[in-house]
mmCIF file of C-alpha atoms and ligand atoms in Angstrom:
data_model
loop_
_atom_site.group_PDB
_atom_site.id
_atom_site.type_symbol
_atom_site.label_atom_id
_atom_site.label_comp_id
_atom_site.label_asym_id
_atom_site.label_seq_id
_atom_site.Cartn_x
_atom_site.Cartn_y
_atom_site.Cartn_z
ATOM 1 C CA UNK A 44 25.846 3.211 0.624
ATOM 2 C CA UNK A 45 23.026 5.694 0.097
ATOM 3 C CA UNK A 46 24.101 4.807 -3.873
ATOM 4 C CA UNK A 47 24.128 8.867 -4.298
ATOM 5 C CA UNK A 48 20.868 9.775 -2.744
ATOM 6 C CA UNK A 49 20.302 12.467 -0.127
ATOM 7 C CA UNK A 50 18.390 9.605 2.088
ATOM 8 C CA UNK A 51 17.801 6.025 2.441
ATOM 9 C CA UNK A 52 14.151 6.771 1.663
ATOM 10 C CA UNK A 53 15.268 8.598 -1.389
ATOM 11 C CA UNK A 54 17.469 5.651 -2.404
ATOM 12 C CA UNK A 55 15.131 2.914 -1.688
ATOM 13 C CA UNK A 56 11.464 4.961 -3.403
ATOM 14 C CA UNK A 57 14.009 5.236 -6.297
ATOM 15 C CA UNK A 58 15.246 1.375 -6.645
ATOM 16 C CA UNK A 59 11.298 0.214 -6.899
ATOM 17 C CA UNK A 60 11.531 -0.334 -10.654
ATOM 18 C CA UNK A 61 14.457 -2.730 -10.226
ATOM 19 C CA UNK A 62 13.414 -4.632 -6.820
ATOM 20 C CA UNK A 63 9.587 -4.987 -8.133
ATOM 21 C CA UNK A 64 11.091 -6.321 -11.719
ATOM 22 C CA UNK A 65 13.411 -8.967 -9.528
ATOM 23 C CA UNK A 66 10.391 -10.282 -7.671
ATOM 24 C CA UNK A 67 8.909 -10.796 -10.839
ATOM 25 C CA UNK A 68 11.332 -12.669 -12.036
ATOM 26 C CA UNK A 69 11.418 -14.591 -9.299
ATOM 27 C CA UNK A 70 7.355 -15.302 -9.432
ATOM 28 C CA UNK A 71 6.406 -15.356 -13.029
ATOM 29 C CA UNK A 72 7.474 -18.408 -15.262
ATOM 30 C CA UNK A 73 6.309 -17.013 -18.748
ATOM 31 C CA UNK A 74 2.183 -16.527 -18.106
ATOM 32 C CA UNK A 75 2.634 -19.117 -14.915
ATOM 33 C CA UNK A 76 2.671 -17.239 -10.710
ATOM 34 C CA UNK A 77 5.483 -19.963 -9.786
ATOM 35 C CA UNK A 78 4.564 -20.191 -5.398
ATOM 36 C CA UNK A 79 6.145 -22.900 -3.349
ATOM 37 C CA UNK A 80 4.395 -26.271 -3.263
ATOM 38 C CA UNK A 81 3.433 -25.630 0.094
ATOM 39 C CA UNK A 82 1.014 -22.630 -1.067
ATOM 40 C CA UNK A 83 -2.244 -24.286 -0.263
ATOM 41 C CA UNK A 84 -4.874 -24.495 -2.968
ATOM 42 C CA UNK A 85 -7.315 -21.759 -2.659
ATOM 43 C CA UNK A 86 -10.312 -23.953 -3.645
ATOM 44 C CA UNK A 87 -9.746 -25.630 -0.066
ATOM 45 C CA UNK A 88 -9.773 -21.921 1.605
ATOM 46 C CA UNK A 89 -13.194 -20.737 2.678
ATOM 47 C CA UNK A 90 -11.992 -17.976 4.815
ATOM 48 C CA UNK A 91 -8.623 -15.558 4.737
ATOM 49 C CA UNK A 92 -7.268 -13.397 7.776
ATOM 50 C CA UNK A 93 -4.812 -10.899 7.202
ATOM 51 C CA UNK A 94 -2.901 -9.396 9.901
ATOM 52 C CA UNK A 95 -0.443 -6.774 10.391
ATOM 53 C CA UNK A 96 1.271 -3.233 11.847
ATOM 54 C CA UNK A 97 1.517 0.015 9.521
ATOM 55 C CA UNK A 98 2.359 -0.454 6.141
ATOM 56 C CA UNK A 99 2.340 -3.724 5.825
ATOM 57 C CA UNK A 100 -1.024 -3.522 7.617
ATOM 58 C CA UNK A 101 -2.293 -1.242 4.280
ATOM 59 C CA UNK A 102 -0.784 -3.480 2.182
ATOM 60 C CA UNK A 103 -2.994 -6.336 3.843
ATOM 61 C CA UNK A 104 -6.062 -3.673 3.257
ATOM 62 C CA UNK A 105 -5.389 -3.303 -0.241
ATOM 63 C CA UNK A 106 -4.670 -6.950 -0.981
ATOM 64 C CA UNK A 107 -8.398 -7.315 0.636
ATOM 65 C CA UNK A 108 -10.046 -5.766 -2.333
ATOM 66 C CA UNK A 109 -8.220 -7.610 -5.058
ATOM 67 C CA UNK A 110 -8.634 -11.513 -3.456
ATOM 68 C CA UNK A 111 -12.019 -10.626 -2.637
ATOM 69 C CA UNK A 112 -13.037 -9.845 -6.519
ATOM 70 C CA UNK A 113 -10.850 -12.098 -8.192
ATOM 71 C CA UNK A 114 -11.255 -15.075 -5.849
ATOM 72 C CA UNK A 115 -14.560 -14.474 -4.193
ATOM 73 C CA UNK A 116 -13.104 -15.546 -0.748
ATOM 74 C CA UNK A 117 -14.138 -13.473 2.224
ATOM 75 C CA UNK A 118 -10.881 -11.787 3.995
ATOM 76 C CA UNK A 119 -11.002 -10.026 7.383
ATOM 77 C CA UNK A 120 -7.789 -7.444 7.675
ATOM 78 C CA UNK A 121 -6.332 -7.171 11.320
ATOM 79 C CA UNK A 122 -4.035 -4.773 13.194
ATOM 80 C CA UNK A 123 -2.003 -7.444 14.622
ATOM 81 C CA UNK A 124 -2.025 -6.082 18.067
ATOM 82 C CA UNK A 125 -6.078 -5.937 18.159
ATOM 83 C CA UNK A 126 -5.735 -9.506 16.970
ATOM 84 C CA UNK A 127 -3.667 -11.253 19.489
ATOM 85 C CA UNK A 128 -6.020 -10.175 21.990
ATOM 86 C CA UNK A 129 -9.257 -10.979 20.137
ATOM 87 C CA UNK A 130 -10.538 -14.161 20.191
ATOM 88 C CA UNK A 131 -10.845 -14.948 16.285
ATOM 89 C CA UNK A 132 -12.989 -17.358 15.199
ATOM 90 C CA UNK A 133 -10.797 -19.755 13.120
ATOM 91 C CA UNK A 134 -12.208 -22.617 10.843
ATOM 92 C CA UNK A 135 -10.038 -25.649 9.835
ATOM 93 C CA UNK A 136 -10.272 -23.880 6.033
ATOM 94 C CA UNK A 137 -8.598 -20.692 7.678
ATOM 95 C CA UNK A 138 -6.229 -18.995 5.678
ATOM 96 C CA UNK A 139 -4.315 -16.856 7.961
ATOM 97 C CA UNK A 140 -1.812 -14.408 6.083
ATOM 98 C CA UNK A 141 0.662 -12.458 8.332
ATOM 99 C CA UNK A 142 2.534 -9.629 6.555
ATOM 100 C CA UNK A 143 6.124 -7.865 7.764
ATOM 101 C CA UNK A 144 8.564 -6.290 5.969
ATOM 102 C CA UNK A 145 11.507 -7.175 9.247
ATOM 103 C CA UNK A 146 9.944 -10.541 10.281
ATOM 104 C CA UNK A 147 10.223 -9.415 13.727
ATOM 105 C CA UNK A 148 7.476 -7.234 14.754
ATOM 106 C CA UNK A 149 6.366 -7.966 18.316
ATOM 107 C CA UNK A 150 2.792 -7.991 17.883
ATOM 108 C CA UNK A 151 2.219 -9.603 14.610
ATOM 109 C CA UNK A 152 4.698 -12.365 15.987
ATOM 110 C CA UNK A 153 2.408 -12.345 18.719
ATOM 111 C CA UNK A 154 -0.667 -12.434 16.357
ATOM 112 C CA UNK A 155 0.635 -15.627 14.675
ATOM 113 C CA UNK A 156 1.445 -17.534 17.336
ATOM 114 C CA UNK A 157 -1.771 -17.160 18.530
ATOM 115 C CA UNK A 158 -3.162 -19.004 15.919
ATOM 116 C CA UNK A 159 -0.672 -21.370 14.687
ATOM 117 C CA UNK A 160 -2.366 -24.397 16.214
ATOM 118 C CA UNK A 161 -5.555 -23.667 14.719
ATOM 119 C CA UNK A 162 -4.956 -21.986 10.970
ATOM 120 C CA UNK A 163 -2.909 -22.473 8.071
ATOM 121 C CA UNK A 164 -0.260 -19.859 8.273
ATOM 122 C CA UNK A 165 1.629 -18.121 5.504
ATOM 123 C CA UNK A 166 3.276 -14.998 5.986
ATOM 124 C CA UNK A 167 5.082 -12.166 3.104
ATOM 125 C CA UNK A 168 8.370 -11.216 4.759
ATOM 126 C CA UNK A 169 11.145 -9.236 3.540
ATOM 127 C CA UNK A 170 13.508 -10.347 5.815
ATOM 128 C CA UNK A 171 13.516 -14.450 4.697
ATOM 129 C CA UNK A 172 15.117 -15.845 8.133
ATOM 130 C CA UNK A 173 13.096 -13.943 10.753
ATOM 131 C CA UNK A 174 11.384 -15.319 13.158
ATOM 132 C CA UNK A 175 8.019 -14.627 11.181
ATOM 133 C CA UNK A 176 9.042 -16.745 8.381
ATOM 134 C CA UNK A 177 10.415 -19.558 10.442
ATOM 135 C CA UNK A 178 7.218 -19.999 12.302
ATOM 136 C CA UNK A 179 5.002 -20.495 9.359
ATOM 137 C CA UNK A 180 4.124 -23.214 7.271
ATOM 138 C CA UNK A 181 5.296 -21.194 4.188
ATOM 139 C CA UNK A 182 7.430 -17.519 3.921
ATOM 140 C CA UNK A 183 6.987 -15.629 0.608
ATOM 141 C CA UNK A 184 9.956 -13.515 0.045
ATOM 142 C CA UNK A 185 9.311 -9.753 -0.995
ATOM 143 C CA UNK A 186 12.754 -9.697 -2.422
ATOM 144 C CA UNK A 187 12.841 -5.676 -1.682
ATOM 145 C CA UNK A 188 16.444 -5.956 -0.443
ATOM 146 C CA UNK A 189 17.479 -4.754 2.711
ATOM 147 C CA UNK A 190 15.056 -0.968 3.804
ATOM 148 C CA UNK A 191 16.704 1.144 5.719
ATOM 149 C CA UNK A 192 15.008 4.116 5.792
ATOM 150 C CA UNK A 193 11.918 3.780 9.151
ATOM 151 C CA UNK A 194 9.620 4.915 6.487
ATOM 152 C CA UNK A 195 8.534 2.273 4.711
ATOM 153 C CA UNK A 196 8.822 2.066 0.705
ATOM 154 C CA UNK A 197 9.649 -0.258 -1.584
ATOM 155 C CA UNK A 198 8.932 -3.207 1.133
ATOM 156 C CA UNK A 199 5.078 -1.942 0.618
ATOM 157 C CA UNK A 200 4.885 -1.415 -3.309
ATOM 158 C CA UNK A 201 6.699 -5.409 -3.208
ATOM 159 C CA UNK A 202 4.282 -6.784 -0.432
ATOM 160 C CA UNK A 203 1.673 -5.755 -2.651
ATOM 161 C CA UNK A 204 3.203 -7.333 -6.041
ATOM 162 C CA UNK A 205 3.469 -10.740 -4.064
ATOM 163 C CA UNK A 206 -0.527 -10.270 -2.182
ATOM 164 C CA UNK A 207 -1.358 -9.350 -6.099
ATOM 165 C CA UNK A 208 0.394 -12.504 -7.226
ATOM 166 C CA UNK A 209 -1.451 -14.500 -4.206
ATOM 167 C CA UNK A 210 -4.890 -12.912 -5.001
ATOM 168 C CA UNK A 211 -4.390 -13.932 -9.045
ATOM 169 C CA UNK A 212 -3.397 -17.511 -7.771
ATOM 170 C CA UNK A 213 -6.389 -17.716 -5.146
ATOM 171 C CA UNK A 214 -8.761 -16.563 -9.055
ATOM 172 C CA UNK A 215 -7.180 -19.440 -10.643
ATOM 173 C CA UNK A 216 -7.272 -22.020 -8.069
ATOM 174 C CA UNK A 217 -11.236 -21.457 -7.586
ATOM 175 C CA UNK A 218 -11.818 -21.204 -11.017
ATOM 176 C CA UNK A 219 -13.142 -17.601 -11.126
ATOM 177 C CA UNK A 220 -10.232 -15.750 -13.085
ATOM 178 C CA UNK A 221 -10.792 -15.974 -16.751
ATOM 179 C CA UNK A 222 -7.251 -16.792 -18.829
ATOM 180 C CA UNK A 223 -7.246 -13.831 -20.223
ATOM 181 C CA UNK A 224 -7.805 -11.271 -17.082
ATOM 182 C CA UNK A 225 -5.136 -13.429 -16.229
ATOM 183 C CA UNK A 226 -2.798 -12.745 -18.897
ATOM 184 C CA UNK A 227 -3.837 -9.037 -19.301
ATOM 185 C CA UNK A 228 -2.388 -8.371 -15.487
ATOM 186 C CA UNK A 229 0.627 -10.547 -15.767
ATOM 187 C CA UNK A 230 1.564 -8.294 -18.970
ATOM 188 C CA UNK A 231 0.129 -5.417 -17.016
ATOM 189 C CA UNK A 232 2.798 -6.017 -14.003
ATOM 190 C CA UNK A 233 5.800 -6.836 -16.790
ATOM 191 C CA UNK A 234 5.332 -3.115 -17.772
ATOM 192 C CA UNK A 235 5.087 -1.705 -14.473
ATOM 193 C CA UNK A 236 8.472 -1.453 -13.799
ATOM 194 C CA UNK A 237 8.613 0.851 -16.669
ATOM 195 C CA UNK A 238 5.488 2.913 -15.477
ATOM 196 C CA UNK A 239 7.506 3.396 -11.963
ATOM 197 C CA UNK A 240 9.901 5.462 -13.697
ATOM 198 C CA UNK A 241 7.622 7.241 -15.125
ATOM 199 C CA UNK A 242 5.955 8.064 -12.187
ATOM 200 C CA UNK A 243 9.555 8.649 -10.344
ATOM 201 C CA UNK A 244 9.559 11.465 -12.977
ATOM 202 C CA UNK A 245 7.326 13.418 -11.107
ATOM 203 C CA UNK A 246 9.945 13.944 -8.545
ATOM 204 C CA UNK A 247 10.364 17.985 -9.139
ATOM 205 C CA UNK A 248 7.360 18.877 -9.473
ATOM 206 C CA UNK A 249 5.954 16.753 -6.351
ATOM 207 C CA UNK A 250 9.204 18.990 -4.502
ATOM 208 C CA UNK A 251 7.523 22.182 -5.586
ATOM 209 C CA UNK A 252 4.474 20.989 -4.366
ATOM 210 C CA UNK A 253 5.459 19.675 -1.471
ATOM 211 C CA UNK A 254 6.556 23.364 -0.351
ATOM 212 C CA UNK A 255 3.119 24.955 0.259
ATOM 213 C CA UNK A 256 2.495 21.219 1.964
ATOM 214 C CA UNK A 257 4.719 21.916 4.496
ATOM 215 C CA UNK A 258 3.164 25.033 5.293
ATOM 216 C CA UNK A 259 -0.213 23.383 6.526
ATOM 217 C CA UNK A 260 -0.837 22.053 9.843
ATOM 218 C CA UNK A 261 -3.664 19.209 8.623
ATOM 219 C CA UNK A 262 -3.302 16.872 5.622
ATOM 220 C CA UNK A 263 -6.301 14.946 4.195
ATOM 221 C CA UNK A 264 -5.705 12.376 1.572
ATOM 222 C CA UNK A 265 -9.205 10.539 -0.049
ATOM 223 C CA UNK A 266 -9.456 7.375 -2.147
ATOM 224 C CA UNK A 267 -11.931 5.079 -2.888
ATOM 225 C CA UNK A 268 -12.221 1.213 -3.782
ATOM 226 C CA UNK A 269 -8.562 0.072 -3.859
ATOM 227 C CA UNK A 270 -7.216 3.234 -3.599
ATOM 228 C CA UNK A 271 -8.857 3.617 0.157
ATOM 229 C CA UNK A 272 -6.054 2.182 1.806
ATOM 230 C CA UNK A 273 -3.582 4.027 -0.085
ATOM 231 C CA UNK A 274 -5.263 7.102 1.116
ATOM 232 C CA UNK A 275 -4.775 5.988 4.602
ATOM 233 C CA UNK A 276 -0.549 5.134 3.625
ATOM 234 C CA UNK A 277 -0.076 8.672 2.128
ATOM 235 C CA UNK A 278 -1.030 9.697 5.130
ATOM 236 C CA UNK A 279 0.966 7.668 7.464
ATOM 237 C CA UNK A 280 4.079 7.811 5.337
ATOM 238 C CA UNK A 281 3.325 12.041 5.736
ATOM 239 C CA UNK A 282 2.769 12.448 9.823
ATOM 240 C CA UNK A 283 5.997 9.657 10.265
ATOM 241 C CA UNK A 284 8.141 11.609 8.608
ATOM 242 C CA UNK A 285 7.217 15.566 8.097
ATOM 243 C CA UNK A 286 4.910 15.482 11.923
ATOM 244 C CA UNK A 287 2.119 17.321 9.883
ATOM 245 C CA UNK A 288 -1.007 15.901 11.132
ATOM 246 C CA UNK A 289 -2.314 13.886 8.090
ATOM 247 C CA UNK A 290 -5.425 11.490 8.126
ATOM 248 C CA UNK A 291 -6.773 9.189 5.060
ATOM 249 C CA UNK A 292 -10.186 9.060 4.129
ATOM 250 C CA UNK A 293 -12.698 6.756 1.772
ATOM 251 C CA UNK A 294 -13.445 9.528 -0.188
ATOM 252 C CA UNK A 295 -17.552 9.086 0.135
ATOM 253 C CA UNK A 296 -17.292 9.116 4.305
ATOM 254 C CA UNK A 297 -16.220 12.706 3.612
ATOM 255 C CA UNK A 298 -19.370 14.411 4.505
ATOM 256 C CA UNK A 299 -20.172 11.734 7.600
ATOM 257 C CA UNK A 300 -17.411 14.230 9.720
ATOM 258 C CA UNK A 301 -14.203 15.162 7.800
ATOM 259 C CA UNK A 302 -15.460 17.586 5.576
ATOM 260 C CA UNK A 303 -16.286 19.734 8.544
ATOM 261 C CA UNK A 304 -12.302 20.438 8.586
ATOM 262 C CA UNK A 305 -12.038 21.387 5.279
ATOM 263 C CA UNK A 306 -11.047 25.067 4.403
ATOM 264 C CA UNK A 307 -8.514 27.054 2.561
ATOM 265 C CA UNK A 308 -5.401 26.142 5.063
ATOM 266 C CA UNK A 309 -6.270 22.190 4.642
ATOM 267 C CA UNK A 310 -4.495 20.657 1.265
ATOM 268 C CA UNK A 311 -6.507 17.911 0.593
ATOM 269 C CA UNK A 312 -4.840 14.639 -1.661
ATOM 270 C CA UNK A 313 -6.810 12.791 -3.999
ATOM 271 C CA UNK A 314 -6.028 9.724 -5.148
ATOM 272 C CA UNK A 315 -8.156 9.076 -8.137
ATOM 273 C CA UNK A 316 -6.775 7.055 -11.676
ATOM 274 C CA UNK A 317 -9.683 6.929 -14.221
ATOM 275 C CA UNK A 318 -11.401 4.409 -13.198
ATOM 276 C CA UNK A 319 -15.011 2.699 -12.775
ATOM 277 C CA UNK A 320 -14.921 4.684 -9.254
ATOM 278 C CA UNK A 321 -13.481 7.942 -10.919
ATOM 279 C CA UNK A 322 -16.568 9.734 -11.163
ATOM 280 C CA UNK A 323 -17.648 9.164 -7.621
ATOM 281 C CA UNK A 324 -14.167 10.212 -6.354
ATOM 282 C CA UNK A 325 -14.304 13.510 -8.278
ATOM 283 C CA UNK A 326 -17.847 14.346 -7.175
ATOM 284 C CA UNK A 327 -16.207 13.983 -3.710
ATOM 285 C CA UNK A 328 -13.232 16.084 -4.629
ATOM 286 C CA UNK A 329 -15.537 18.614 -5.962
ATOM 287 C CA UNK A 330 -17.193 19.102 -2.598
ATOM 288 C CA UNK A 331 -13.593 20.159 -0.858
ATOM 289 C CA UNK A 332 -13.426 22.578 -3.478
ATOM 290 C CA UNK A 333 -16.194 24.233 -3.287
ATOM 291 C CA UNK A 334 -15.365 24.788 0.627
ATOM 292 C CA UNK A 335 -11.860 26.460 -0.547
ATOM 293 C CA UNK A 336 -10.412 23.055 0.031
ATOM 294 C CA UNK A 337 -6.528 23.331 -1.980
ATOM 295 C CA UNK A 338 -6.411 19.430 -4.113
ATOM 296 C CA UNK A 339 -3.680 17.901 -5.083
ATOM 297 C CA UNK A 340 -4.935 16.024 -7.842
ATOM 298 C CA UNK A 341 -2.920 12.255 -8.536
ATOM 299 C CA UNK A 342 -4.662 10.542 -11.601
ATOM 300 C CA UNK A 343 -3.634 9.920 -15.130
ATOM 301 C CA UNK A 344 -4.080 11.751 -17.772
ATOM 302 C CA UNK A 345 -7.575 11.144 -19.092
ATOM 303 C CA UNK A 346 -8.335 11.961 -15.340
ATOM 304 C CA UNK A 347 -6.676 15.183 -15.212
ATOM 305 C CA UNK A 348 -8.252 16.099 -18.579
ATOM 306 C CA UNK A 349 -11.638 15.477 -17.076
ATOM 307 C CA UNK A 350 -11.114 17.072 -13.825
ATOM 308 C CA UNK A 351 -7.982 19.004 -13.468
ATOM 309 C CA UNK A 352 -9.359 21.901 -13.494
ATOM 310 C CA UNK A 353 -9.336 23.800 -10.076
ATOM 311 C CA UNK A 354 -6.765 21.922 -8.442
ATOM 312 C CA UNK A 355 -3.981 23.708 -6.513
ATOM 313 C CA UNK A 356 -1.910 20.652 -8.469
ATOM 314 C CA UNK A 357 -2.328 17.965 -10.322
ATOM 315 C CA UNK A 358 0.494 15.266 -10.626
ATOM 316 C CA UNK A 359 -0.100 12.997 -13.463
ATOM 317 C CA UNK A 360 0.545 9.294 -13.760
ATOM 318 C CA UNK A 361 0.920 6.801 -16.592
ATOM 319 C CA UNK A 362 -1.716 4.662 -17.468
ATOM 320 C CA UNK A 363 -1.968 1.269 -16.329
ATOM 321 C CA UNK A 364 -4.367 -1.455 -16.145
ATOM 322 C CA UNK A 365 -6.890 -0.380 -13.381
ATOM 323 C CA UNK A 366 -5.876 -3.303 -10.618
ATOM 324 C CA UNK A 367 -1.943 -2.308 -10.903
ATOM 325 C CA UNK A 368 -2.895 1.513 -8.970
ATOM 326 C CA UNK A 369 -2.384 0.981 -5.952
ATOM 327 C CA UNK A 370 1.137 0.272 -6.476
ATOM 328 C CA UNK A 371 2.295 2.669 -9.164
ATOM 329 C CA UNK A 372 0.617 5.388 -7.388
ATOM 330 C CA UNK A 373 2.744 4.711 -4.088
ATOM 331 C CA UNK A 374 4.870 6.379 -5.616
ATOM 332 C CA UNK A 375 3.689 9.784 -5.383
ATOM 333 C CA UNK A 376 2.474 9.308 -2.068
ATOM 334 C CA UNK A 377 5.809 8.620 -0.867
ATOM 335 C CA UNK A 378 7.550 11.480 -2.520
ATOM 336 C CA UNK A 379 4.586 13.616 -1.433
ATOM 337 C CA UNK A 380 5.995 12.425 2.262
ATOM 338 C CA UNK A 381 9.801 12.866 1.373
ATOM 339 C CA UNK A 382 9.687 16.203 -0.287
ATOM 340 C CA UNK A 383 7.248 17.811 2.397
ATOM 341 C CA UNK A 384 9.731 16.340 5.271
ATOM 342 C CA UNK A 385 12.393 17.925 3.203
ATOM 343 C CA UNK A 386 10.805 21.313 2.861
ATOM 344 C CA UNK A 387 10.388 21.216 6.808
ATOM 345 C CA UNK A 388 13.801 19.961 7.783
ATOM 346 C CA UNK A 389 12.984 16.824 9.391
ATOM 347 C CA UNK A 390 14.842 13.949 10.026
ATOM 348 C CA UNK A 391 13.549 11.213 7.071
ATOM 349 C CA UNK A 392 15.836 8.189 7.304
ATOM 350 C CA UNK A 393 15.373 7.985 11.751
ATOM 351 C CA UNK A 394 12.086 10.424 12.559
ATOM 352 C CA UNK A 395 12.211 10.997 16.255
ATOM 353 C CA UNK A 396 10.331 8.388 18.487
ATOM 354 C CA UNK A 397 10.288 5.428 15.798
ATOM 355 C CA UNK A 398 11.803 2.469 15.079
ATOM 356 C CA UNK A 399 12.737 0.645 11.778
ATOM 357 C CA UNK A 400 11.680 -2.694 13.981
ATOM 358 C CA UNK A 401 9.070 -2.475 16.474
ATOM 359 C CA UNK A 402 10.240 -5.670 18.471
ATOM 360 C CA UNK A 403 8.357 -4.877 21.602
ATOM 361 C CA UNK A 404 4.633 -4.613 22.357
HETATM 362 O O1 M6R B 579 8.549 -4.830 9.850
HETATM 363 P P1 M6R B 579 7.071 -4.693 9.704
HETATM 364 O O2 M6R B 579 6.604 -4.657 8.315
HETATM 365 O O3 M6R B 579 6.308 -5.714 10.520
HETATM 366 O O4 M6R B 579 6.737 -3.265 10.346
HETATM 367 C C1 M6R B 579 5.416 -2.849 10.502
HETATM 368 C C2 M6R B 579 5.347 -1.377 10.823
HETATM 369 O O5 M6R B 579 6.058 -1.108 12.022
HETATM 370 C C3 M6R B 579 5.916 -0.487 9.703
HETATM 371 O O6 M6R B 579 5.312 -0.738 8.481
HETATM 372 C C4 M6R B 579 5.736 0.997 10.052
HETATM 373 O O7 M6R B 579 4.379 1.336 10.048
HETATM 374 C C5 M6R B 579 6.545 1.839 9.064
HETATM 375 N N1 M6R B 579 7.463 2.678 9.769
HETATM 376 C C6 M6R B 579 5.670 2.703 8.182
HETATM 377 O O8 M6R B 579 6.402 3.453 7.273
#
């Protein structure tokens, strides 16, 4: 059942190639996003909420950046138990966008029913007859397959294909996506696939790494732009599963507080691929090392050329077209999480005091 992995979460950060490449065949007719009539027409939207618990929640944070510069839409991102208690202010041109990998989650349940009267409701689910998908006017499958593993995977890397696919859509629809950005991402994501195993490759040495990891008692991980939210997921995925105490950081807030922590016993995680943000990033990452800070570089390879030098290790990606990041380079912040709980002995499929489904408040 575990298909010869150690782990669920081995098994399931391992079938990402193949689950992302079936959602894409399920959502891409040639150079067309193929979403259920029932999608509404983003022209008509003049406001999107996004709300959510965990990992989806970062996928929701993530999707934020991308619908906001390729559709010009504003987008508020919600924990979904802050939300169902907050009075929202809901328009009758309210896209509201709820986002669970189970379909069952208490709160973001909670979250949607609260504003089912009032906004349009679509919701990314994994699981396609939950309760989540029932209640809204239209479910977009994730078609991740069933996650086992309480640390979440390859239900985040395929929310964010599908809130990629939504945010390309919501571009077209108001007119703001030129054809060929367009048709530069679509072949972008038919590659990706590809560039996951690639980036899977980096499964030893992230292991070797991931030894002196478990030897540290505080984990930072910094990003900036789109990889911000990332940040913050490297981080979860690492205190769920290993109990280090990890915390995610936009990389320029670093010396508002958190760089105060930095010394030699804190490995700090940077999440940086080449791009228009890289040099801000580095100039960031070159501030933890001057405090004796240990990086753990994750860029490509023009990045790592650039900057590599210094790092305690740098874990190289492939290249892919700037937008696609976030996703391929879940990757190593998920084995980053596996192999450190390895090294310290933990439990990774059931980590003590969580559930898969959080189906109370
Ligand atoms: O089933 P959901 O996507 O609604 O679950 C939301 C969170 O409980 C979940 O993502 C949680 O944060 C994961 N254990 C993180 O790995």
């Amino acid at each position: 059942e575990k298909g010869g992995h150690k782990h669920f979460m081995a098994k399931e950060i391992a079938e990402q190639p193949t689950v992302l490449s079936d959602a894409l065949s399920h959502y891409l007719s040639g150079d067309t996003i193929d979403l259920p009539d029932a999608v509404p027409d983003f022209a008509t939207i003049d406001r999107i909420v996004m709300v959510a618990c965990g990992t989806a929640y970062l996928a929701c944070a993530t999707a934020k950046y991308w619908i906001e510069r390729m559709a010009g839409i504003p987008v508020e991102v919600d924990i979904a138990s802050e939300f169902r208690y907050r009075e929202p202010p809901i328009g009758p041109n309210t896209l509201a966008i709820f986002v669970s990998q189970s379909g069952e989650t208490a709160d973001t349940l909670a979250a949607l029913r609260h504003v089912a009267e009032k906004a349009q409701i679509l919701s990314v689910v994994n699981v396609a007859e939950s309760s989540i998908a029932r209640e809204s006017d239209v479910a977009l499958p994730i078609l991740a397959g069933a996650e086992i593993g309480v640390a979440s995977t390859k239900a985040f890397t395929c929310q964010l294909l599908v809130l990629l696919l939504l945010a390309l859509r919501a571009g077209t629809d108001r007119g703001r996506l030129a054809p060929e950005t367009l048709a530069e991402t679509l072949e972008g994501l038919r590659t990706l696939p590809g560039r996951m195993n690639q980036a899977l490759q980096t499964s030893d040495r992230i292991a070797k790494v991931a030894r002196k990891l478990a030897e540290a008692d505080d984990i930072l991980f910094l990003g900036r732009g789109q990889m911000y939210p990332l940040a913050l997921e490297g981080a979860l995925k690492l205190k769920e599963i290993s109990y280090i105490h990890a915390e995610g950081y936009a990389s320029g807030e670093l010396k508002h507080g958190p760089i105060a922590l930095v010394d030699r016993t804190v490995p700090v995680i940077v999440m940086a691929p080449h791009d228009a943000l890289f040099d801000k990033t580095v100039s960031n990452m070159q501030e933890v090392m001057a405090r004796g800070g240990q990086i753990v570089f994750v860029t490509n390879s023009t990045g790592a050329a650039e900057a590599g030098d210094g790092a305690m290790a740098v874990i190289e990606m492939p290249d892919v077209p700037d937008v696609l990041a976030p996703i391929l380079y879940a990757v190593p912040a998920q084995l980053l999480a596996y192999h450190t709980a390895i090294a310290k002995g933990t439990d990774v499929d059931q980590p003590r005091n969580l559930a898969k489904s959080v189906t109370v408040e």
